[in-house]
CSV table of C-alpha atoms in Angstrom, one decimal:
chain,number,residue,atom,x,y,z
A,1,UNK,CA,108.3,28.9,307.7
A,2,UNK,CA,105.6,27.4,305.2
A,3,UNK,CA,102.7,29.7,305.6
A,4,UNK,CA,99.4,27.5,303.8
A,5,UNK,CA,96.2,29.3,303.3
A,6,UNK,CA,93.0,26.3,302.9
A,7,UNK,CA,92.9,23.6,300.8
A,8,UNK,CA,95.4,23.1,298.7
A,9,UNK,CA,95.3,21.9,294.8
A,10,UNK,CA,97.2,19.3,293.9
A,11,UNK,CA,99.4,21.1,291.2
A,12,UNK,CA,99.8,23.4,294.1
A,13,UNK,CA,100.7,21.0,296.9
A,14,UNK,CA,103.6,19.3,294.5
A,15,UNK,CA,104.9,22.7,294.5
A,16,UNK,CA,104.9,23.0,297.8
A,17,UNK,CA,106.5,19.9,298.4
A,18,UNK,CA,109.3,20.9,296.4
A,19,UNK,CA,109.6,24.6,298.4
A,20,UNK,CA,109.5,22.4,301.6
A,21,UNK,CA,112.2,20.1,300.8
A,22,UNK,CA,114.7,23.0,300.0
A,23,UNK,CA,113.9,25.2,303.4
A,24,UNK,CA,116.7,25.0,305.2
A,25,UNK,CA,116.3,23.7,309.0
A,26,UNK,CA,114.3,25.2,311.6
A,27,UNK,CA,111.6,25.2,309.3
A,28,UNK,CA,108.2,24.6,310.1
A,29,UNK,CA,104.7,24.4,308.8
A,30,UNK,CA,101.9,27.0,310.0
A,31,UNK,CA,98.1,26.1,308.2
A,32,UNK,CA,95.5,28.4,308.4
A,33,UNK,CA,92.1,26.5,308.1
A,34,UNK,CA,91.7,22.6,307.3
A,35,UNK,CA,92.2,20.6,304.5
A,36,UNK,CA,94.1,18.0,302.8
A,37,UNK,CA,98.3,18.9,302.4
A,38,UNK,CA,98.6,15.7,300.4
A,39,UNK,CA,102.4,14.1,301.1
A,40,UNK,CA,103.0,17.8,303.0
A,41,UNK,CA,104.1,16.6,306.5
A,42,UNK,CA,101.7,17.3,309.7
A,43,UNK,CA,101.5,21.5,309.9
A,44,UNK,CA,103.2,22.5,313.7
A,45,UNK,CA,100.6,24.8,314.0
A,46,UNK,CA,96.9,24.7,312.9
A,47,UNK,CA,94.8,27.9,313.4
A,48,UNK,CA,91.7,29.5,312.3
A,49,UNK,CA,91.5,31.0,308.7
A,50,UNK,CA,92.0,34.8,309.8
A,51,UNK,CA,93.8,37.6,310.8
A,52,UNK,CA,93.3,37.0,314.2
A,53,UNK,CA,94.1,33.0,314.1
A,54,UNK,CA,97.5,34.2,312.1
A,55,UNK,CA,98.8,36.3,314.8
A,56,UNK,CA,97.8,33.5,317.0
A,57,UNK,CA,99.9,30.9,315.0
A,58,UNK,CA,102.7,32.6,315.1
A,59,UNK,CA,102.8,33.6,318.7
A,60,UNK,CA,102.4,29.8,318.3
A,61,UNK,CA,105.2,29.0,316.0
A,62,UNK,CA,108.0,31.5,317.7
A,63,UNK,CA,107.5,29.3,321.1
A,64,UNK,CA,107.7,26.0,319.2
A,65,UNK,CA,111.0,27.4,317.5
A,66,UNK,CA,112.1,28.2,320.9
A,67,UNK,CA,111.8,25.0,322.2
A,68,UNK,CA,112.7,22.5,319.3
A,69,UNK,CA,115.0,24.7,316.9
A,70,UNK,CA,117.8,22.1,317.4
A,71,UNK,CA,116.5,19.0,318.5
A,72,UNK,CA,117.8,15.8,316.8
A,73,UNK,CA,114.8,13.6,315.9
A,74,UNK,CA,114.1,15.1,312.8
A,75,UNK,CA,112.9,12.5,310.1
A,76,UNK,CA,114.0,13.0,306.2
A,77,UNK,CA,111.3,14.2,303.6
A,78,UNK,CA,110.0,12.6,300.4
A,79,UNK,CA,107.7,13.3,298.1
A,80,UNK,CA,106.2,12.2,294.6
A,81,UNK,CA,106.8,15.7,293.4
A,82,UNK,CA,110.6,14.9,294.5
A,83,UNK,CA,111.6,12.4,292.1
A,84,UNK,CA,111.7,11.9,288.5
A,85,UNK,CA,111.0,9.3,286.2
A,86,UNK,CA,112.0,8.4,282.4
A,87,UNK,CA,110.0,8.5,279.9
A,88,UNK,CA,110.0,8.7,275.7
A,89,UNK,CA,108.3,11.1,273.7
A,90,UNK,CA,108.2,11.9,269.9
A,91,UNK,CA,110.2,15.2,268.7
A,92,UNK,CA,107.1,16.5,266.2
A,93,UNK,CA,104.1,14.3,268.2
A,94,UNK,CA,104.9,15.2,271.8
A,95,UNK,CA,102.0,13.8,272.4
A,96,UNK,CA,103.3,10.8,271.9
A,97,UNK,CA,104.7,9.2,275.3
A,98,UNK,CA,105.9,5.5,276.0
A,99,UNK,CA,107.5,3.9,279.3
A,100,UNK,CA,110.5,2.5,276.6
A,101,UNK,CA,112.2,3.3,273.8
A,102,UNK,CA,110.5,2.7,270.0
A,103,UNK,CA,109.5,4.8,267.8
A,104,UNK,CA,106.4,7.3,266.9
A,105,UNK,CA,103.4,5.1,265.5
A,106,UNK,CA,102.6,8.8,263.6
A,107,UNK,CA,106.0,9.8,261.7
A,108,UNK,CA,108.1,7.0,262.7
A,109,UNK,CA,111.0,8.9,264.7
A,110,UNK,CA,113.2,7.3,267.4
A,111,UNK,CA,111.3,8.3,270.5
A,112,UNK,CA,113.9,10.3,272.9
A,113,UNK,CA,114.3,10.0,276.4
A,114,UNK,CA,113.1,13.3,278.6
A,115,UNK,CA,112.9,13.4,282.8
A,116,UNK,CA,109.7,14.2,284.0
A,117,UNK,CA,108.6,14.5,287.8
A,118,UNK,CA,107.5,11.5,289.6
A,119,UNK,CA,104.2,13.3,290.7
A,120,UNK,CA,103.3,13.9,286.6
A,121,UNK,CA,99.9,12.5,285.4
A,122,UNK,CA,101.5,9.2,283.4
A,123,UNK,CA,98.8,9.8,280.8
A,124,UNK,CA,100.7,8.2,278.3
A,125,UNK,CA,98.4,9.1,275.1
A,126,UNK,CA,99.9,8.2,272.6
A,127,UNK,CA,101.2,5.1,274.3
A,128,UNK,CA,98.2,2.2,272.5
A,129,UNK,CA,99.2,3.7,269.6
A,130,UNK,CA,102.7,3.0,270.2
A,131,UNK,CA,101.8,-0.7,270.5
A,132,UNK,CA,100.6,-1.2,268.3
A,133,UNK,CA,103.3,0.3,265.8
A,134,UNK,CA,104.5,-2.8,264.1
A,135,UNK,CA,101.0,-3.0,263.0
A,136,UNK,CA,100.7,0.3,261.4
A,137,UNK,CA,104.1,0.3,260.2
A,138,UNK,CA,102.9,-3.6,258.3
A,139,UNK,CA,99.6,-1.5,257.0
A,140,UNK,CA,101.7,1.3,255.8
A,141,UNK,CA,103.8,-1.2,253.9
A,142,UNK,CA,101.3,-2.8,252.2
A,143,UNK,CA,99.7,0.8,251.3
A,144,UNK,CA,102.7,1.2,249.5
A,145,UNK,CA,103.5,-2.1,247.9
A,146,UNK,CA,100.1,-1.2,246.2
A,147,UNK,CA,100.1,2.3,245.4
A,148,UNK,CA,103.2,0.8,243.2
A,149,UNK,CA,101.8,-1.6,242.1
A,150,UNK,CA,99.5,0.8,240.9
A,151,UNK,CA,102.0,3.4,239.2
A,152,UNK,CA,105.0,1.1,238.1
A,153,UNK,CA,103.5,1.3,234.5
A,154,UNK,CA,103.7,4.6,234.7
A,155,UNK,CA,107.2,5.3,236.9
A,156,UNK,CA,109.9,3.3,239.2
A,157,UNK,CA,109.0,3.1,242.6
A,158,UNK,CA,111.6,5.3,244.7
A,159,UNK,CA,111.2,6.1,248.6
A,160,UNK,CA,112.4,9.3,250.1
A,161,UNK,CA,112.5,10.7,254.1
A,162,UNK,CA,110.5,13.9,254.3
A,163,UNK,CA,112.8,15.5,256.6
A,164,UNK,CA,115.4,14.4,254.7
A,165,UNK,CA,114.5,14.1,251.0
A,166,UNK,CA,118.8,13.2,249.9
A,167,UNK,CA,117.9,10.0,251.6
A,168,UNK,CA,115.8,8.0,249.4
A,169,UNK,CA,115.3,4.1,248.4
A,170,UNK,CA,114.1,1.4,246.3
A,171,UNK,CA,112.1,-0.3,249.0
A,172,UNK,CA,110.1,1.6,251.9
A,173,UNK,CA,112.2,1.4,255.5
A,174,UNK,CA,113.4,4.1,257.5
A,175,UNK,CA,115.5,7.0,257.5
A,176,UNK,CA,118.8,6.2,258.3
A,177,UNK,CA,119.0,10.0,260.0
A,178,UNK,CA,116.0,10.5,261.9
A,179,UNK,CA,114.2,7.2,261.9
A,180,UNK,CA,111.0,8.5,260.2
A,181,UNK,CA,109.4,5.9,257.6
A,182,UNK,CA,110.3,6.7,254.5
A,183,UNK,CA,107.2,7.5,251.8
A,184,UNK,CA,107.2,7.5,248.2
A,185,UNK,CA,108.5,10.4,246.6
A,186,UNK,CA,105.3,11.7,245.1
A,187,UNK,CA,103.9,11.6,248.0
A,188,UNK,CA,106.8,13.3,249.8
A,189,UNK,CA,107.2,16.3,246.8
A,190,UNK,CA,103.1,17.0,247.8
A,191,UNK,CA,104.9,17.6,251.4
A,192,UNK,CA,106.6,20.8,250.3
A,193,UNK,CA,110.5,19.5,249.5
A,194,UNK,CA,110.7,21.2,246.0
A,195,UNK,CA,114.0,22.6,246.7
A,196,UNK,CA,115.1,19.9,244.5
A,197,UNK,CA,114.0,21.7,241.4
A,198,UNK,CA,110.8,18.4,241.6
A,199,UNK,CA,111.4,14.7,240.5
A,200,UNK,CA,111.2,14.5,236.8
A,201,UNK,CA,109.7,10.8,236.3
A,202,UNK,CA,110.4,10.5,232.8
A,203,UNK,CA,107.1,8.3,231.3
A,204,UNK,CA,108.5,8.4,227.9
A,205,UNK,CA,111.7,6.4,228.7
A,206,UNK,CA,111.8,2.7,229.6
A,207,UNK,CA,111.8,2.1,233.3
A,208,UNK,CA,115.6,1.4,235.3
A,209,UNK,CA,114.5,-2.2,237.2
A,210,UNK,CA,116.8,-4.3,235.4
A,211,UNK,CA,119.4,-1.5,235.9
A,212,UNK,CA,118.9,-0.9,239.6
A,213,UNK,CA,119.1,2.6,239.4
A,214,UNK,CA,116.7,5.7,240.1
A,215,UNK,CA,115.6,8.6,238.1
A,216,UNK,CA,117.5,11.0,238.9
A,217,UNK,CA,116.8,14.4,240.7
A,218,UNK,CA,116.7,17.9,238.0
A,219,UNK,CA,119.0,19.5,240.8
A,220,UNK,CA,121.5,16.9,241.4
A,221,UNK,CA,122.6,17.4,237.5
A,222,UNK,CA,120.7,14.2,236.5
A,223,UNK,CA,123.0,12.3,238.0
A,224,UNK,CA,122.7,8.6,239.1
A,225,UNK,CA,123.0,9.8,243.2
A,226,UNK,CA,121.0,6.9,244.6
A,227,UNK,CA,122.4,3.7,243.7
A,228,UNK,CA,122.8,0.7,246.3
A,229,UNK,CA,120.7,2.5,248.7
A,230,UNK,CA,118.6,-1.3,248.5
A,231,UNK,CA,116.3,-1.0,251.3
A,232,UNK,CA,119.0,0.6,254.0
A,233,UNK,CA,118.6,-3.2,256.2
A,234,UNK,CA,119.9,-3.0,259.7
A,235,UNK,CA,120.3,0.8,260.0
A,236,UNK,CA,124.3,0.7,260.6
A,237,UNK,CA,127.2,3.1,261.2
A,238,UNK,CA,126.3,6.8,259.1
A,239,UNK,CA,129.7,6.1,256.9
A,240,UNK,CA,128.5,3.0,255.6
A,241,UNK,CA,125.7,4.3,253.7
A,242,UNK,CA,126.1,6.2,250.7
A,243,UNK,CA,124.7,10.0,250.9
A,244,UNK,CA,125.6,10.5,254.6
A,245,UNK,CA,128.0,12.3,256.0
A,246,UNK,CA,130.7,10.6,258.1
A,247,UNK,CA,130.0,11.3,262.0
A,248,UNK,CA,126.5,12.3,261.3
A,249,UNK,CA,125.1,13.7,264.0
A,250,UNK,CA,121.0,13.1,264.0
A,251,UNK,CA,118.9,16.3,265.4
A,252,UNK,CA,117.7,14.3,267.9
A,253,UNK,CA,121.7,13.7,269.4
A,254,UNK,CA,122.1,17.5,269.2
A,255,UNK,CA,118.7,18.4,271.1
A,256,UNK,CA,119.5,15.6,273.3
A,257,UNK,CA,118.3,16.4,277.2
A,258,UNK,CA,117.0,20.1,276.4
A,259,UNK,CA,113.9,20.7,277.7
A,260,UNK,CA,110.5,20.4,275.4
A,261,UNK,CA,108.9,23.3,274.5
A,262,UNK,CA,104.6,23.3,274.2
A,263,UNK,CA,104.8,23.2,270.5
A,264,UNK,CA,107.2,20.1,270.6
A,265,UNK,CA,110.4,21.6,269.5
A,266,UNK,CA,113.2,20.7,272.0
A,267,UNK,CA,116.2,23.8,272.0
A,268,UNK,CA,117.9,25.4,274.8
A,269,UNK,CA,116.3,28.1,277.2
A,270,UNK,CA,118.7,30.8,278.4
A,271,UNK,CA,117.4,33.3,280.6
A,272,UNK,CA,118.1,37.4,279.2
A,273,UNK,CA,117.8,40.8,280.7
A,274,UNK,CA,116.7,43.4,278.9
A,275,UNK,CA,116.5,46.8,280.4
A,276,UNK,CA,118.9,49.3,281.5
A,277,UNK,CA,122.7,49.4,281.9
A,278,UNK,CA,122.5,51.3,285.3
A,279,UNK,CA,119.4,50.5,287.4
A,280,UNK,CA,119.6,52.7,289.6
A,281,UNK,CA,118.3,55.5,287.2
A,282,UNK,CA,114.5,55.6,286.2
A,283,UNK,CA,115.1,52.9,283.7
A,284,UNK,CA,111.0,52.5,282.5
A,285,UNK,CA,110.4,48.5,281.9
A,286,UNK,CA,113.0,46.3,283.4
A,287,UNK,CA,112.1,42.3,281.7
A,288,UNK,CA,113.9,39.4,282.4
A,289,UNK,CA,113.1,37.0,279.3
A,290,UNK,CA,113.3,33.6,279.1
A,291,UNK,CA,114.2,32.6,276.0
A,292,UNK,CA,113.5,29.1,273.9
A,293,UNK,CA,115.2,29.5,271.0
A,294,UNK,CA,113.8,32.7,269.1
A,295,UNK,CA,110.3,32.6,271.0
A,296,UNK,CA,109.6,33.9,274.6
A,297,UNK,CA,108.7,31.2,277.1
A,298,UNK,CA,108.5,33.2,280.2
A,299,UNK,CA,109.0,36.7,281.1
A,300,UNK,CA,109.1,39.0,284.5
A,301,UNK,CA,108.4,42.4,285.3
A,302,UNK,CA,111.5,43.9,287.6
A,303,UNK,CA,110.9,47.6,286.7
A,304,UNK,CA,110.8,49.9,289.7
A,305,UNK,CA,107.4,49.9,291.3
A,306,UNK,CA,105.7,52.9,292.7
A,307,UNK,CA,105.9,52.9,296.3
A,308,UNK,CA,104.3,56.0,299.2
A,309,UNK,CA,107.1,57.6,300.5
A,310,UNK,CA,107.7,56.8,304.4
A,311,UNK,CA,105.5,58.9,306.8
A,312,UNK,CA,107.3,61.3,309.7
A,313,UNK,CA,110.4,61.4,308.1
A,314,UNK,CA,112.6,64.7,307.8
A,315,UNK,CA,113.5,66.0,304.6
A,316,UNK,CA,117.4,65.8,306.1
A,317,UNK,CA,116.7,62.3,305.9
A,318,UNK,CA,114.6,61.1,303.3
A,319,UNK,CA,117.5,61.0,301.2
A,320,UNK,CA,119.3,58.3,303.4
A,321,UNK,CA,116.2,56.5,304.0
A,322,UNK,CA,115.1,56.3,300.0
A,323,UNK,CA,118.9,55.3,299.2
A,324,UNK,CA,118.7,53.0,302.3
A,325,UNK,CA,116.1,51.0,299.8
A,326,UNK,CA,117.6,51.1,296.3
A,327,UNK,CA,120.4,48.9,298.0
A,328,UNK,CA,122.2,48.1,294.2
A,329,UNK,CA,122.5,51.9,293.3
A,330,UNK,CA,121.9,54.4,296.9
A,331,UNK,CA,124.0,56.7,295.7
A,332,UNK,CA,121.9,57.6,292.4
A,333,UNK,CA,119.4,57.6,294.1
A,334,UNK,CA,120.1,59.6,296.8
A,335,UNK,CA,121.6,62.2,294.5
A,336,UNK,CA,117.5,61.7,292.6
A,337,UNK,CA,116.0,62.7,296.3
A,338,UNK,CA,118.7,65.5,296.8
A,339,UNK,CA,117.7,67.4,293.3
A,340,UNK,CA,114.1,66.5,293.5
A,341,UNK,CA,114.3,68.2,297.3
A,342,UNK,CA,116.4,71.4,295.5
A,343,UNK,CA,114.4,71.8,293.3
A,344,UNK,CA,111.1,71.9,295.8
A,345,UNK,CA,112.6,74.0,297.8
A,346,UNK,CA,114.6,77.0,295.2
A,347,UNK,CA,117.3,75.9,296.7
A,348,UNK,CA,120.8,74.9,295.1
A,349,UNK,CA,123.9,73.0,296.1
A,350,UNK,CA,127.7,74.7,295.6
A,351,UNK,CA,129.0,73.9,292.7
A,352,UNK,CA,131.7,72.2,294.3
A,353,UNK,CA,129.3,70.0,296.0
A,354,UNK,CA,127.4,69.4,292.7
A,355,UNK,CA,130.6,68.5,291.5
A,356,UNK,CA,131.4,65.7,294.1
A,357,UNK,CA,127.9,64.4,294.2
A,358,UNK,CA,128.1,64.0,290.4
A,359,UNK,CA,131.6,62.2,290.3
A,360,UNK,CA,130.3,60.0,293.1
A,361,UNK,CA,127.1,59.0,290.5
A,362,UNK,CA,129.6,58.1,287.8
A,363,UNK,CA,132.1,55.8,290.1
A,364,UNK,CA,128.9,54.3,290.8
A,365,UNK,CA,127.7,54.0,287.6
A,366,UNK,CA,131.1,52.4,286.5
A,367,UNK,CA,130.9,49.9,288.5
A,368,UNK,CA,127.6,49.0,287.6
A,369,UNK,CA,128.6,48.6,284.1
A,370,UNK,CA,131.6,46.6,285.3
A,371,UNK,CA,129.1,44.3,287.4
A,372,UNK,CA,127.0,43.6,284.0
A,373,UNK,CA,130.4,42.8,282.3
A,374,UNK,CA,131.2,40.2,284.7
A,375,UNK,CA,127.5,38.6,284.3
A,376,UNK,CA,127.6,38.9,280.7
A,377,UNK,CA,131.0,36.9,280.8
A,378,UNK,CA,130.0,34.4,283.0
A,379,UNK,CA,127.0,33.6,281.2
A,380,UNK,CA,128.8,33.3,278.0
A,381,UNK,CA,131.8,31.4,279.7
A,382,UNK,CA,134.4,33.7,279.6
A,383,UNK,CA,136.0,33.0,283.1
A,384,UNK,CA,139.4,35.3,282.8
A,385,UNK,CA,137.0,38.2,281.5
A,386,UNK,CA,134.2,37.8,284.1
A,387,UNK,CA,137.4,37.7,286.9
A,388,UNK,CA,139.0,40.7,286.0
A,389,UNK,CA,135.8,42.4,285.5
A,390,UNK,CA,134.4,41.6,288.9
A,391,UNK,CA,138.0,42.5,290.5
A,392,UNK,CA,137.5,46.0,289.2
A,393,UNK,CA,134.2,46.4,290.2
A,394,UNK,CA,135.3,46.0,293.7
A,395,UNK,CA,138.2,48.2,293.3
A,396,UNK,CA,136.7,51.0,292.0
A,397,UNK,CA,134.2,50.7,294.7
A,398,UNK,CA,136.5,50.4,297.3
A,399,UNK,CA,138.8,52.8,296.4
A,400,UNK,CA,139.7,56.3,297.3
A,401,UNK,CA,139.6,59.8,295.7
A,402,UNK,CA,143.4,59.7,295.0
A,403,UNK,CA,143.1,55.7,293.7
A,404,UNK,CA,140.4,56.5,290.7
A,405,UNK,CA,143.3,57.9,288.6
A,406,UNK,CA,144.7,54.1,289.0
A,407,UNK,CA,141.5,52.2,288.6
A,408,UNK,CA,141.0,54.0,285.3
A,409,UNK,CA,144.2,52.8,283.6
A,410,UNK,CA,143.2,49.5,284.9
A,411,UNK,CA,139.7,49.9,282.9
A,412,UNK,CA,141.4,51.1,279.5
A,413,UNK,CA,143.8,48.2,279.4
A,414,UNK,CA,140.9,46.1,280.1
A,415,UNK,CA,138.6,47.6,277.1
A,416,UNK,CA,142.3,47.5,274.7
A,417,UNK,CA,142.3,43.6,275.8
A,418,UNK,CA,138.6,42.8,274.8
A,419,UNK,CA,138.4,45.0,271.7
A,420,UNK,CA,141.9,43.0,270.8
A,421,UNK,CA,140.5,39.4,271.5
């Protein structure tokens, strides 16, 4: 059931588009109040916005159910907020967005392809600029065919890729790497890139045009590193020009499909738990993070809340009933209620019974640890580990008193096997 409270937003009624489209069948729709469910089918059941017009609805609803649970004129569902569309955005401007493939009218990048849902504003603010990118790209060009005109008395014009400065040229173009327009190497050494050890320029000596060569970088041992790089026309295969590794592989191919992050930087999210080993026990703070790449994109609270303890229940029983709700670790915490009652009452268990009720928290707790194994290996790929670990965890549940013995050699060789590779 889709429960809808007034008028919905329409953020909010994409959302629930998407929710309704993955309820499994019966499902139905109850509203409470009137208003506008955008591409939300018709709701079954429309009531007053109250608690009495909910109990009303569903009264409602459970006859409606009833009556049509399985009946076989059901229509298919589509929204906007279901489908996807392509578009291009700039890795450093992501506020750059075009319908096609180009490049960014800012830095000059390739723009890369990203999925976006078909009910997203197509804003597309960056996209006049975009057209109008041959244009700047011209201006640019002529900027710097006159700043050298300006400085060739004084040095050889040389063009370098600020995200790449081993790239460089004689004549502006773009980076055969990232696709950025390349800028002239003053310019690019006021951009930070003085690993390099800076670009002596040499005034004193005669300029290299009728040599075709460059002045060389201080780091690079003064050494001629640059020649034939004449422009870098038609942008071909990464083994053909000279200063590129063979089977180069741009930043852009290795960030390829990952999602975008708000400051623009596109790396892959992994979801992380961070909190105890054994949750059963008062653990404090249980987060699961959501990381994108050394920053936290999302996080959620799963730490034990604080909860009244059930009314009209016996003290013989509140152990079973508070276990009864900790359904990953009952027996911890029945063993919590049983000490918490002893010590209440100045009462205390045999020692044999201590003893049994403390070797049933520690199977428990093994196979705990044995369950976060298997996760851990999953996540990380490791099929064979995450098996085996997942067999034991069964085992040692399942098995009896005289079978623990058994189960621990089984545990040992596993722990020789991983610390061994």
């Amino acid at each position: 059931m889709l429960l809808i409270a007034g008028p919905l937003p329409p953020a909010l009624v994409d959302a629930a588009s998407v929710v309704w489209a993955q309820m499994p069948r019966p499902r139905c729709i109850l509203a409470l109040g009137s208003g506008g469910l955008g591409a939300l089918p018709t709701p079954d059941v429309t009531v007053d916005l109250s608690q009495e017009g909910l109990l009303s609805g569903l009264e409602d609803l459970r006859r409606l159910v009833r009556k049509g649970a399985f009946a076989r004129d059901v229509t298919d569902f589509d929204a906007p907020a279901l489908s996807e569309r392509i578009e291009f955005t700039c890795p450093m401007h992501p506020e750059v967005v075009s319908d096609a493939p180009g490049k960014c009218p800012k830095c000059g990048m390739f723009l890369v392809e990203r999925r976006v849902s078909g009910a997203a504003p197509n804003t597309h603010e960056g996209h006049e600029g975009h057209s109008n990118s041959h244009t700047s790209s011209a201006q640019a060009e002529k900027a710097h065919h006159h700043a050298d005109a300006v400085t060739s008395a004084e040095a050889p014009a040389s063009y370098t890729c600020p995200m790449h400065p081993e790239v460089s040229s004689e004549t502006p173009g773009s980076c055969p790497k990232c696709g950025m327009d390349l800028v002239p190497q003053t310019e690019a050494g006021k951009h930070g890139h003085g690993a390099h050890g800076g670009h002596k320029h040499h005034k004193d000596k005669p300029t290299q045009e009728d040599q075709g060569g460059y002045t060389a970088h201080t780091a690079y041992g003064q050494q001629d590193a640059h020649s034939g790089h004449h422009g870098h026309a038609g942008h071909g295969a990464a083994p053909d020009i000279p200063g590129i590794e063979p089977h180069f592989m741009s930043m852009v191919g290795l960030t390829e499909g990952k999602p975008v992050s708000p400051d623009g930087l596109v790396m892959e999210w992994i979801d992380t738990p961070f909190g105890p080993f054994f949750p059963g026990l008062p653990g404090g703070l249980q987060l699961a993070l959501n990381l994108d790449g050394d920053s936290i994109a999302g996080a959620e609270i799963r730490g034990m809340e604080t909860a009244a303890l059930p009314s009209g229940v016996d003290l013989d029983d509140l152990a079973d009933r508070l276990a009864d709700a900790v359904p990953l670790s009952p027996v911890a915490m029945r063993e919590l209620t049983c000490r918490a009652a002893e010590k209440a009452t100045g009462q205390t268990a045999p020692k044999d019974t201590l003893a049994a009720r403390a070797a049933a928290v520690e199977r428990e707790r093994i196979a705990s640890h044995l369950n976060w194994l298997a996760g851990l290996a999953r996540q990380m790929g490791l099929a064979s580990l995450m098996r085996r670990a997942t067999a034991l965890q069964r085992s040692v549940r399942m098995a009896q008193a005289d079978e623990l013995n058994e189960r621990a050699d089984d545990i040992r060789n596993l722990l020789r096997g991983i610390q061994h590779g």
